[in-house]
Tab-separated table of C-alpha atoms and ligand atoms in Angstrom:
chain	number	residue	atom	x	y	z
V	1	UNK	CA	-12.410	63.642	-9.833
V	2	UNK	CA	-16.031	63.645	-8.756
V	3	UNK	CA	-17.135	62.034	-5.496
V	4	UNK	CA	-19.099	59.431	-7.462
V	5	UNK	CA	-16.039	58.317	-9.434
V	6	UNK	CA	-14.002	58.174	-6.228
V	7	UNK	CA	-16.678	55.994	-4.616
V	8	UNK	CA	-16.677	53.582	-7.608
V	9	UNK	CA	-12.882	53.363	-7.532
V	10	UNK	CA	-12.886	52.699	-3.767
V	11	UNK	CA	-15.511	49.978	-4.197
V	12	UNK	CA	-13.430	48.370	-6.986
V	13	UNK	CA	-10.307	48.447	-4.856
V	14	UNK	CA	-12.192	46.839	-1.970
V	15	UNK	CA	-13.588	44.133	-4.247
V	16	UNK	CA	-10.107	43.451	-5.651
V	17	UNK	CA	-8.691	43.281	-2.124
V	18	UNK	CA	-11.465	40.874	-1.056
V	19	UNK	CA	-10.867	38.766	-4.136
V	20	UNK	CA	-7.111	38.568	-3.605
V	21	UNK	CA	-7.598	37.725	0.090
V	22	UNK	CA	-10.053	34.980	-0.812
V	23	UNK	CA	-7.710	33.645	-3.507
V	24	UNK	CA	-4.817	33.799	-1.063
V	25	UNK	CA	-6.816	31.938	1.564
V	26	UNK	CA	-7.779	29.314	-0.995
V	27	UNK	CA	-4.163	28.871	-2.106
V	28	UNK	CA	-3.150	28.734	1.558
V	29	UNK	CA	-5.815	26.170	2.384
V	30	UNK	CA	-4.662	23.855	-0.375
V	31	UNK	CA	-1.072	23.814	0.902
V	32	UNK	CA	-0.206	20.958	3.245
V	33	UNK	CA	0.516	21.892	6.847
V	34	UNK	CA	3.890	20.552	7.904
V	35	UNK	CA	5.501	20.818	11.345
V	36	UNK	CA	9.304	20.740	11.504
V	37	UNK	CA	10.495	19.227	14.782
V	38	UNK	CA	14.159	20.097	15.238
V	39	UNK	CA	16.550	18.016	17.305
V	40	UNK	CA	19.977	19.391	16.284
V	41	UNK	CA	22.709	17.713	14.233
V	42	UNK	CA	24.765	19.082	11.367
V	43	UNK	CA	21.718	20.461	9.598
V	44	UNK	CA	21.671	22.917	12.520
V	45	UNK	CA	25.460	23.169	12.586
V	46	UNK	CA	27.782	26.144	12.122
V	47	UNK	CA	31.430	26.291	11.138
V	48	UNK	CA	34.108	28.983	11.361
V	49	UNK	CA	34.145	29.670	7.612
V	50	UNK	CA	32.716	28.520	4.278
V	51	UNK	CA	35.610	26.101	3.794
V	52	UNK	CA	34.838	24.280	7.053
V	53	UNK	CA	32.652	21.582	5.505
V	54	UNK	CA	33.682	18.826	7.918
V	55	UNK	CA	34.886	20.582	11.070
V	56	UNK	CA	32.172	22.614	12.779
V	57	UNK	CA	29.844	22.513	15.736
V	58	UNK	CA	26.606	20.562	15.341
V	59	UNK	CA	23.300	21.663	16.907
V	60	UNK	CA	23.731	25.460	16.952
V	61	UNK	CA	21.037	26.978	14.716
V	62	UNK	CA	17.464	27.169	16.111
V	63	UNK	CA	14.556	25.843	14.091
V	64	UNK	CA	13.079	29.254	13.211
V	65	UNK	CA	16.379	30.254	11.625
V	66	UNK	CA	16.525	26.973	9.710
V	67	UNK	CA	13.064	27.659	8.304
V	68	UNK	CA	13.893	31.286	7.522
V	69	UNK	CA	16.970	30.067	5.644
V	70	UNK	CA	14.777	28.275	3.088
V	71	UNK	CA	12.076	30.792	2.035
V	72	UNK	CA	11.010	28.394	-0.754
V	73	UNK	CA	9.401	26.194	1.896
V	74	UNK	CA	6.405	28.543	1.949
V	75	UNK	CA	5.772	27.738	-1.736
V	76	UNK	CA	5.172	24.069	-1.007
V	77	UNK	CA	3.719	23.989	2.501
V	78	UNK	CA	2.446	25.941	5.443
V	79	UNK	CA	5.366	25.336	7.763
V	80	UNK	CA	5.932	25.887	11.458
V	81	UNK	CA	8.787	24.778	13.684
V	82	UNK	CA	9.255	23.247	17.116
V	83	UNK	CA	12.562	22.820	18.921
V	84	UNK	CA	12.480	19.400	20.625
V	85	UNK	CA	16.192	19.239	21.449
V	86	UNK	CA	19.396	20.900	20.306
V	87	UNK	CA	21.874	18.002	20.413
V	88	UNK	CA	24.281	15.978	18.332
V	89	UNK	CA	22.536	12.718	17.608
V	90	UNK	CA	25.212	10.472	19.166
V	91	UNK	CA	24.010	11.965	22.470
V	92	UNK	CA	20.419	10.747	22.011
V	93	UNK	CA	19.254	8.654	24.968
V	94	UNK	CA	16.368	6.185	25.070
V	95	UNK	CA	14.447	8.726	27.159
V	96	UNK	CA	14.832	11.370	24.445
V	97	UNK	CA	13.827	8.848	21.806
V	98	UNK	CA	10.604	8.134	23.700
V	99	UNK	CA	9.952	11.848	24.332
V	100	UNK	CA	10.425	12.660	20.638
V	101	UNK	CA	8.202	9.783	19.521
V	102	UNK	CA	5.415	10.819	21.905
V	103	UNK	CA	5.524	14.380	20.583
V	104	UNK	CA	5.457	13.240	16.946
V	105	UNK	CA	2.600	10.894	17.792
V	106	UNK	CA	0.618	13.809	19.259
V	107	UNK	CA	1.341	15.950	16.187
V	108	UNK	CA	0.288	13.134	13.866
V	109	UNK	CA	-3.089	12.976	15.627
V	110	UNK	CA	-3.660	16.721	15.218
V	111	UNK	CA	-6.142	17.356	12.375
V	112	UNK	CA	-4.310	20.638	11.674
V	113	UNK	CA	-1.125	18.733	10.766
V	114	UNK	CA	-0.674	16.913	7.448
V	115	UNK	CA	2.917	15.781	7.878
V	116	UNK	CA	5.930	16.005	10.169
V	117	UNK	CA	9.596	16.600	9.378
V	118	UNK	CA	12.234	15.825	11.990
V	119	UNK	CA	15.648	17.438	11.569
V	120	UNK	CA	18.218	15.135	13.122
V	121	UNK	CA	21.940	14.484	13.339
V	122	UNK	CA	22.964	11.885	10.814
V	123	UNK	CA	24.892	9.641	13.249
V	124	UNK	CA	21.884	7.937	14.835
V	125	UNK	CA	19.207	9.041	12.387
V	126	UNK	CA	18.760	5.427	11.281
V	127	UNK	CA	17.962	4.320	14.826
V	128	UNK	CA	15.381	7.051	15.419
V	129	UNK	CA	13.790	6.449	12.013
V	130	UNK	CA	13.461	2.708	12.665
V	131	UNK	CA	12.075	3.293	16.155
V	132	UNK	CA	9.428	5.732	14.875
V	133	UNK	CA	8.634	3.381	12.000
V	134	UNK	CA	7.696	0.742	14.582
V	135	UNK	CA	5.870	2.782	17.241
V	136	UNK	CA	3.861	5.534	15.509
V	137	UNK	CA	0.216	4.867	14.730
V	138	UNK	CA	-0.341	7.114	11.761
V	139	UNK	CA	-0.538	7.112	7.974
V	140	UNK	CA	0.645	10.716	7.789
V	141	UNK	CA	4.149	11.157	6.431
V	142	UNK	CA	6.851	11.443	9.096
V	143	UNK	CA	10.134	12.339	7.416
V	144	UNK	CA	13.583	12.490	9.012
V	145	UNK	CA	16.234	14.658	7.451
V	146	UNK	CA	19.783	15.743	8.175
V	147	UNK	CA	22.777	17.072	6.339
V	148	UNK	CA	26.427	16.219	6.011
V	149	UNK	CA	27.660	19.813	5.798
V	150	UNK	CA	26.682	22.714	8.054
V	151	UNK	CA	24.692	25.582	6.561
V	152	UNK	CA	27.776	27.828	6.808
V	153	UNK	CA	29.740	25.623	4.383
V	154	UNK	CA	30.157	25.956	0.629
V	155	UNK	CA	27.784	23.549	-1.151
V	156	UNK	CA	25.849	22.964	2.059
V	157	UNK	CA	23.317	20.169	1.538
V	158	UNK	CA	20.889	21.027	4.349
V	159	UNK	CA	18.720	23.575	2.515
V	160	UNK	CA	17.791	21.266	-0.361
V	161	UNK	CA	17.446	18.280	1.970
V	162	UNK	CA	15.039	20.266	4.162
V	163	UNK	CA	13.058	21.512	1.165
V	164	UNK	CA	12.818	17.953	-0.176
V	165	UNK	CA	11.778	16.613	3.221
V	166	UNK	CA	8.959	19.169	3.467
V	167	UNK	CA	7.815	18.270	-0.057
V	168	UNK	CA	7.656	14.582	0.900
V	169	UNK	CA	5.981	15.283	4.276
V	170	UNK	CA	3.321	17.293	2.458
V	171	UNK	CA	2.676	14.709	-0.266
V	172	UNK	CA	-0.424	12.599	-0.096
V	173	UNK	CA	1.451	9.878	-2.015
V	174	UNK	CA	3.908	9.549	0.902
V	175	UNK	CA	1.110	8.479	3.257
V	176	UNK	CA	1.020	4.949	4.616
V	177	UNK	CA	4.636	4.163	3.740
V	178	UNK	CA	6.030	4.235	7.276
V	179	UNK	CA	8.685	6.610	8.524
V	180	UNK	CA	10.789	8.014	5.708
V	181	UNK	CA	14.310	9.430	5.494
V	182	UNK	CA	15.063	12.043	2.846
V	183	UNK	CA	18.715	12.719	2.060
V	184	UNK	CA	20.540	13.572	-1.153
V	185	UNK	CA	17.345	13.557	-3.293
V	186	UNK	CA	16.499	10.000	-2.218
V	187	UNK	CA	13.529	8.783	-0.180
V	188	UNK	CA	14.419	5.814	2.024
V	189	UNK	CA	12.388	3.611	4.309
V	190	UNK	CA	13.243	4.450	7.915
V	191	UNK	CA	13.655	0.714	8.468
V	192	UNK	CA	16.195	-0.006	5.775
V	193	UNK	CA	18.303	3.120	5.652
V	194	UNK	CA	21.765	3.295	7.179
V	195	UNK	CA	24.651	5.750	7.253
V	196	UNK	CA	27.451	4.196	5.229
V	197	UNK	CA	29.839	7.070	4.512
V	198	UNK	CA	30.817	9.629	7.108
V	199	UNK	CA	32.249	12.358	4.869
V	200	UNK	CA	30.102	12.633	1.737
V	201	UNK	CA	26.655	14.012	1.030
V	202	UNK	CA	25.684	10.572	-0.338
V	203	UNK	CA	26.033	9.214	3.198
V	204	UNK	CA	22.820	7.185	3.353
V	205	UNK	CA	21.778	4.078	1.506
V	206	UNK	CA	19.448	1.131	1.904
V	207	UNK	CA	20.523	-2.425	1.275
V	208	UNK	CA	17.312	-3.131	-0.630
V	209	UNK	CA	17.269	0.240	-2.415
V	210	UNK	CA	15.512	3.561	-1.758
V	211	UNK	CA	11.723	3.791	-2.037
V	212	UNK	CA	11.885	6.755	-4.370
V	213	UNK	CA	13.349	10.112	-5.266
V	214	UNK	CA	12.334	13.729	-4.770
V	215	UNK	CA	13.400	16.155	-7.456
V	216	UNK	CA	12.415	19.805	-7.945
V	217	UNK	CA	9.410	19.573	-5.674
V	218	UNK	CA	8.031	16.265	-7.003
V	219	UNK	CA	8.116	12.763	-5.593
V	220	UNK	CA	8.848	9.675	-7.705
V	221	UNK	CA	8.207	6.221	-6.161
V	222	UNK	CA	9.735	2.915	-7.223
V	223	UNK	CA	8.947	0.374	-4.517
V	224	UNK	CA	6.905	-0.104	-1.334
V	225	UNK	CA	8.120	-1.228	2.115
V	226	UNK	CA	7.733	-5.008	2.519
V	227	UNK	CA	7.822	-5.139	6.324
V	228	UNK	CA	4.978	-4.074	8.652
V	229	UNK	CA	5.279	-0.548	10.034
V	230	UNK	CA	3.401	2.137	11.996
V	231	UNK	CA	-0.279	1.069	12.226
V	232	UNK	CA	0.579	-2.544	11.326
V	233	UNK	CA	2.886	-3.238	14.299
V	234	UNK	CA	2.220	-4.375	17.871
V	235	UNK	CA	4.163	-1.429	19.356
V	236	UNK	CA	2.463	1.828	20.293
V	237	UNK	CA	4.390	4.796	21.618
V	238	UNK	CA	1.319	6.106	23.454
V	239	UNK	CA	1.359	2.930	25.594
V	240	UNK	CA	5.135	2.888	26.113
V	241	UNK	CA	6.887	4.226	29.207
V	242	UNK	CA	10.556	3.360	28.888
V	243	UNK	CA	12.863	1.052	26.990
V	244	UNK	CA	14.913	-1.721	28.629
V	245	UNK	CA	18.688	-1.405	28.223
V	246	UNK	CA	20.175	-3.351	25.324
V	247	UNK	CA	23.868	-3.113	24.470
V	248	UNK	CA	25.863	-3.995	21.387
V	249	UNK	CA	29.148	-5.874	21.700
V	250	UNK	CA	31.394	-5.715	18.660
V	251	UNK	CA	32.951	-8.943	17.436
V	252	UNK	CA	36.559	-8.939	16.224
V	253	UNK	CA	39.428	-11.361	16.145
V	254	UNK	CA	40.971	-11.657	19.608
V	255	UNK	CA	38.135	-10.041	21.558
V	256	UNK	CA	37.390	-10.636	25.223
V	257	UNK	CA	34.194	-12.313	26.510
V	258	UNK	CA	34.374	-9.893	29.431
V	259	UNK	CA	32.721	-7.325	27.169
V	260	UNK	CA	29.534	-9.418	27.375
V	261	UNK	CA	29.726	-9.717	31.162
V	262	UNK	CA	30.344	-5.966	31.407
V	263	UNK	CA	27.179	-5.347	29.356
V	264	UNK	CA	25.246	-7.664	31.674
V	265	UNK	CA	26.636	-5.906	34.757
V	266	UNK	CA	25.559	-2.583	33.244
V	267	UNK	CA	21.994	-3.898	33.298
V	268	UNK	CA	21.525	-5.219	29.754
V	269	UNK	CA	18.353	-7.244	29.239
V	270	UNK	CA	19.635	-8.280	25.835
V	271	UNK	CA	23.023	-8.279	24.172
V	272	UNK	CA	23.294	-7.710	20.457
V	273	UNK	CA	26.411	-9.430	19.208
V	274	UNK	CA	27.750	-7.509	16.166
V	275	UNK	CA	29.454	-10.591	14.873
V	276	UNK	CA	31.920	-11.093	12.092
V	277	UNK	CA	30.571	-12.548	8.834
V	278	UNK	CA	27.318	-14.373	9.424
V	279	UNK	CA	27.078	-13.166	13.035
V	280	UNK	CA	29.847	-15.547	14.097
V	281	UNK	CA	30.813	-15.849	17.771
V	282	UNK	CA	34.420	-16.730	18.720
V	283	UNK	CA	34.636	-20.273	20.099
V	284	UNK	CA	36.178	-19.012	23.356
V	285	UNK	CA	33.220	-16.606	23.911
V	286	UNK	CA	30.402	-19.116	23.425
V	287	UNK	CA	30.308	-20.337	27.045
V	288	UNK	CA	30.036	-16.792	28.377
V	289	UNK	CA	27.063	-16.069	26.129
V	290	UNK	CA	25.433	-19.398	27.034
V	291	UNK	CA	25.844	-18.618	30.735
V	292	UNK	CA	24.308	-15.152	30.306
V	293	UNK	CA	21.380	-16.660	28.403
V	294	UNK	CA	20.902	-19.133	31.270
V	295	UNK	CA	20.664	-16.109	33.590
V	296	UNK	CA	17.801	-14.725	31.469
V	297	UNK	CA	19.569	-12.297	29.120
V	298	UNK	CA	18.563	-12.514	25.500
V	299	UNK	CA	21.349	-13.007	22.961
V	300	UNK	CA	20.810	-11.576	19.475
V	301	UNK	CA	23.289	-12.448	16.747
V	302	UNK	CA	23.691	-9.753	14.087
V	303	UNK	CA	26.503	-8.989	11.688
V	304	UNK	CA	29.031	-6.176	11.515
V	305	UNK	CA	29.303	-6.655	7.718
V	306	UNK	CA	26.529	-4.196	6.863
V	307	UNK	CA	24.761	-6.059	4.057
V	308	UNK	CA	23.238	-9.511	3.774
V	309	UNK	CA	21.413	-11.237	6.638
V	310	UNK	CA	22.153	-13.643	9.447
V	311	UNK	CA	20.745	-17.120	9.003
V	312	UNK	CA	19.448	-19.075	11.976
V	313	UNK	CA	21.580	-22.073	13.022
V	314	UNK	CA	24.376	-21.116	10.679
V	315	UNK	CA	27.748	-20.574	12.393
V	316	UNK	CA	26.076	-21.267	15.778
V	317	UNK	CA	23.257	-23.668	16.846
V	318	UNK	CA	20.731	-20.988	17.794
V	319	UNK	CA	17.947	-23.531	18.459
V	320	UNK	CA	20.149	-25.368	20.946
V	321	UNK	CA	21.443	-22.230	22.698
V	322	UNK	CA	18.082	-20.457	22.563
V	323	UNK	CA	19.583	-17.432	20.830
V	324	UNK	CA	17.920	-15.066	18.356
V	325	UNK	CA	19.167	-13.904	14.960
V	326	UNK	CA	18.735	-10.327	13.781
V	327	UNK	CA	17.725	-11.200	10.200
V	328	UNK	CA	18.883	-8.308	7.971
V	329	UNK	CA	18.944	-5.670	10.712
V	330	UNK	CA	22.338	-4.162	11.412
V	331	UNK	CA	23.460	-4.171	15.083
V	332	UNK	CA	22.171	-0.669	15.883
V	333	UNK	CA	18.759	-1.421	14.383
V	334	UNK	CA	18.693	-4.833	16.082
V	335	UNK	CA	19.260	-2.976	19.367
V	336	UNK	CA	16.109	-0.888	18.752
V	337	UNK	CA	13.932	-3.876	17.878
V	338	UNK	CA	15.296	-5.974	20.762
V	339	UNK	CA	14.432	-3.207	23.242
V	340	UNK	CA	10.914	-2.821	21.811
V	341	UNK	CA	10.379	-6.574	21.632
V	342	UNK	CA	11.333	-6.889	25.307
V	343	UNK	CA	8.544	-4.485	26.235
V	344	UNK	CA	6.144	-7.158	24.893
V	345	UNK	CA	7.765	-10.476	25.784
V	346	UNK	CA	10.831	-12.126	27.263
V	347	UNK	CA	10.275	-15.327	25.301
V	348	UNK	CA	13.127	-15.849	22.823
V	349	UNK	CA	10.728	-17.476	20.320
V	350	UNK	CA	8.550	-14.402	20.380
V	351	UNK	CA	11.635	-12.210	19.911
V	352	UNK	CA	12.690	-14.310	16.935
V	353	UNK	CA	9.197	-14.038	15.457
V	354	UNK	CA	9.440	-10.240	15.712
V	355	UNK	CA	12.901	-10.205	14.119
V	356	UNK	CA	11.593	-12.181	11.131
V	357	UNK	CA	8.489	-10.001	10.948
V	358	UNK	CA	9.805	-6.451	11.301
A	1	LIG	N1	27.601	13.809	15.071
A	1	LIG	C1	26.658	14.816	14.812
A	1	LIG	C2	25.244	14.295	14.831
A	1	LIG	O1	24.958	13.191	14.513
A	1	LIG	C3	26.916	15.519	13.533
A	1	LIG	C4	26.842	14.612	12.342
A	1	LIG	C5	25.712	14.949	11.417
A	1	LIG	O2	24.631	15.377	11.804
A	1	LIG	O3	25.928	14.758	10.214
A	1	LIG	O4	24.356	15.039	15.152
């Protein structure tokens, strides 16, 4: 081959390389940039064998390994990971909730970030998602995801859940919808979603239905959140230091009112009563709750039933006792809103306004 021909070939190869680099950069630039903030849970869990789908250790696998386990993520987004915590979600404290929210808030303000995914244990995922839904000031998608089986199990659900969560976090049509929870192909509002089954991959549902679905890399939307969230609320994580203690007391037949006094002694600023039926309070416990209210504690009546909502002045005269009702929020979500509400006001009427509103 002559020198001239060699030179032409070299030039062609260079041009092709430049072209492919430019095309690659263009393709890269059009992909959304998603940060995965890992906190632990079953999605990072590991069991002794493939048949251990329900007995395993949560919070074992680091975020980089989780990402490496789903190479398809790079087809739908430019992904990077951060390890916030490595815990089972029942061990989440208020301090960790605030720390996580502040980090996600900072990420959401970063112009290099288009969306955030938070991997989380499923036990308290609904509390974290509701908290973030109320305190973040962003339109960017913030998506919580978990799994019911560890990655070491047969038919593990974490890989597809994570892929779906990244798809949603990178979608422009997921913007402005508040914090979202993606599990089992469904997209839920972080406000409404709750864990209802503790042994199946269809563990999460929302009383008022999911917002949409995510299937094979595409989102499908069916309704919009009705309650104010993120930018529309009066809570801002960047202005928040800590959360006041709020405890839930579970109502049953033949309970003891001493559970309420124990909560007060432990420092509770509000007690959420997870009442039977319509948030009912046993007749023999009413005086204890009235006395605690007189001492300044807020009393919030919610229901242990799971669906429906607690009506004011039904079962108990809330106006007369100056108590609050939790509307349709289950006890664990009522606990989150009560704590946030108390950072703004200790007026029971203001608390009630917030419970109707959010
Ligand atoms: N209890 C653990 C947690 O919430 C494992 C349950 C799960 O993630 O599904 O992190």
